[in-house]
Amino acid sequence: MKILPTKFLSIVFLSACSLANAQFRLSDDKATQETQNLYQNLVKAQRKGYFIGHQDDLAYGVYWKYKEGRSDVKEVVKDYPAVYGWELGDLELGKAENLDGVPFSKMKEFIKEGYRRGGIITISWHSNNPITGGNAWDFSNTSIKSILEGGEKHAVFTSYLDKVADFLLDLKDDKGTPIPILWRPFHEHTGTWFWWGVKSASDEEYKELYRFSLDYLKNVKKLHNLISVYNTSIEYSTSEEFLKRYPGDDYVDMMSFDAYQRGSVEEGKKFAEKLDVLISAMNQAAEKHNKISAIGEIGYNQIPDSEWFTKVLKPVFDKHTFSYVLFWRNAGFKPGNNEVEYYLPFKGHPSEKDFLKFYKDKKTLFEKEAGKMNLYK
Ligand code: BMA
C-alpha cells in the first residue's frame, strides 16, 4: 500500500511528460525519423535555453571568404553557432550562385558539415518574382493569383519549385539519409517589400501560396525532411494579427518573426520593448496551436552598441521560451555600394567581450551543446 502512491505519482508524472511532447506533432505525417527526432528535441531544448544561429556562417565573414574551418563566431567564442542559415535566392533561375554570391555547390558542403557536427540547418528563399521576372523585392504586380493553380504563370512557379526541390533532395549525409531542414519560405510576409508581402498578395492568396508550395514539395517531390517555419515581420502586436495569414496547423511546425534594431544606440530601449511584445504575441499563438517558436532573423547592423547582446537582447530573451534565434549575415563590404553589413562580432570588434559573456550565459546554446544533445536521435 505504501508503494502505491509513489507508483501512482510516477505514472502520472511520466504520462504528463510524454503528453507534453505528444502534443507537438510535425505537420508532415510522413516526416523522416531524424526530422521527427529533431522536432521533439527542439521541444525539449526549449526548456533549457535557445540555440544561437548565424546566416552564411561558414561561407564568409567580414574580412574573409571561403576559408576552410573559419567562422566569425568561432573566432570570438571558440565554438560554432548551433544553427546555420542558408539562402536559396536565384537557384530557381538555374544560377550556380545565390543572390549573395554563395555557390550552391559550396553551400551543400557547408550544410553537410554543420549537420555532421550536430548543428541545425535552416533555409530561406528570396525567390525572384515569377510574374514580372524582377527580384524578390519587386512587388509591382498587384496580385499573385496568376502563379497559383489555374493561373497563367503557374508553370513558371512550379519550375522554380522544381529547382528548389532538386537542391533540397540532394541534402543527404554520408549514409544517404536526408538532412532535416527548418524551411522558412516567403518570409516577412506581413511587410510590404517582397512580392509575397501585403502589397501584392491578399491574405488568402498568401495562404494558398504557402500551402500549394509545401504540398508540392511533400507530395509531388516527396520531400519529408522539412520542418515548416511560418515567418512574419514586425507589423503586429497581438496573436490574432500575427496569425492573420496563417496557412493552418497542417502546414506549419514553427512560428517566427524577423526584427532588426535600427538607428541610434538609444533606440535599444524601444527595440527591447517591441521585441518583448513580438515574442509574447507569437508565443501566445504558438501555445494555442501547439507549435514551437523562434526568432527567424535578428540583428543591429555593425552592432554600434558594445553591450547590445547582454543589455538589450538578453533581458528580453530571459523572459520567454523559444527554440532558436538566427543572427543575419556578416556580409562585410558589399560589392556595388559602399555599405558594410554584419550582425555578429568578429575578432577585434568592440562588442567581442559582450558576445563572449552572452555565449557563457547558460541559456544560450551553441554547437558544442547542440552536439551533446544528439538532436537527430
Ligand atoms: C538582406 C541583405 C542583402 C541580402 C539579402 C538576402 O537582408 O543581407 O544583402 O541580399 O538579405 O540574403
XYZ file of C-alpha atoms and ligand atoms in Angstrom, residues 87 99-100 126 137 260 328-329 334 341, ligand 1:
22
model
C 19.621 31.191 -48.633
C 21.896 36.284 -54.878
C 24.703 36.988 -52.403
C 14.390 35.200 -51.601
C 11.750 42.912 -53.798
C 16.170 44.413 -36.588
C 21.804 37.698 -40.066
C 24.906 37.529 -42.241
C 29.050 44.774 -50.181
C 26.764 44.781 -43.264
C 19.287 41.068 -46.884
C 20.686 41.631 -47.038
C 21.009 41.535 -48.508
C 20.847 40.081 -48.984
C 19.508 39.505 -48.591
C 19.386 38.032 -48.921
O 18.758 41.276 -45.633
O 21.619 40.899 -46.294
O 22.348 41.950 -48.714
O 20.977 40.036 -50.371
O 19.304 39.703 -47.221
O 20.328 37.235 -48.257
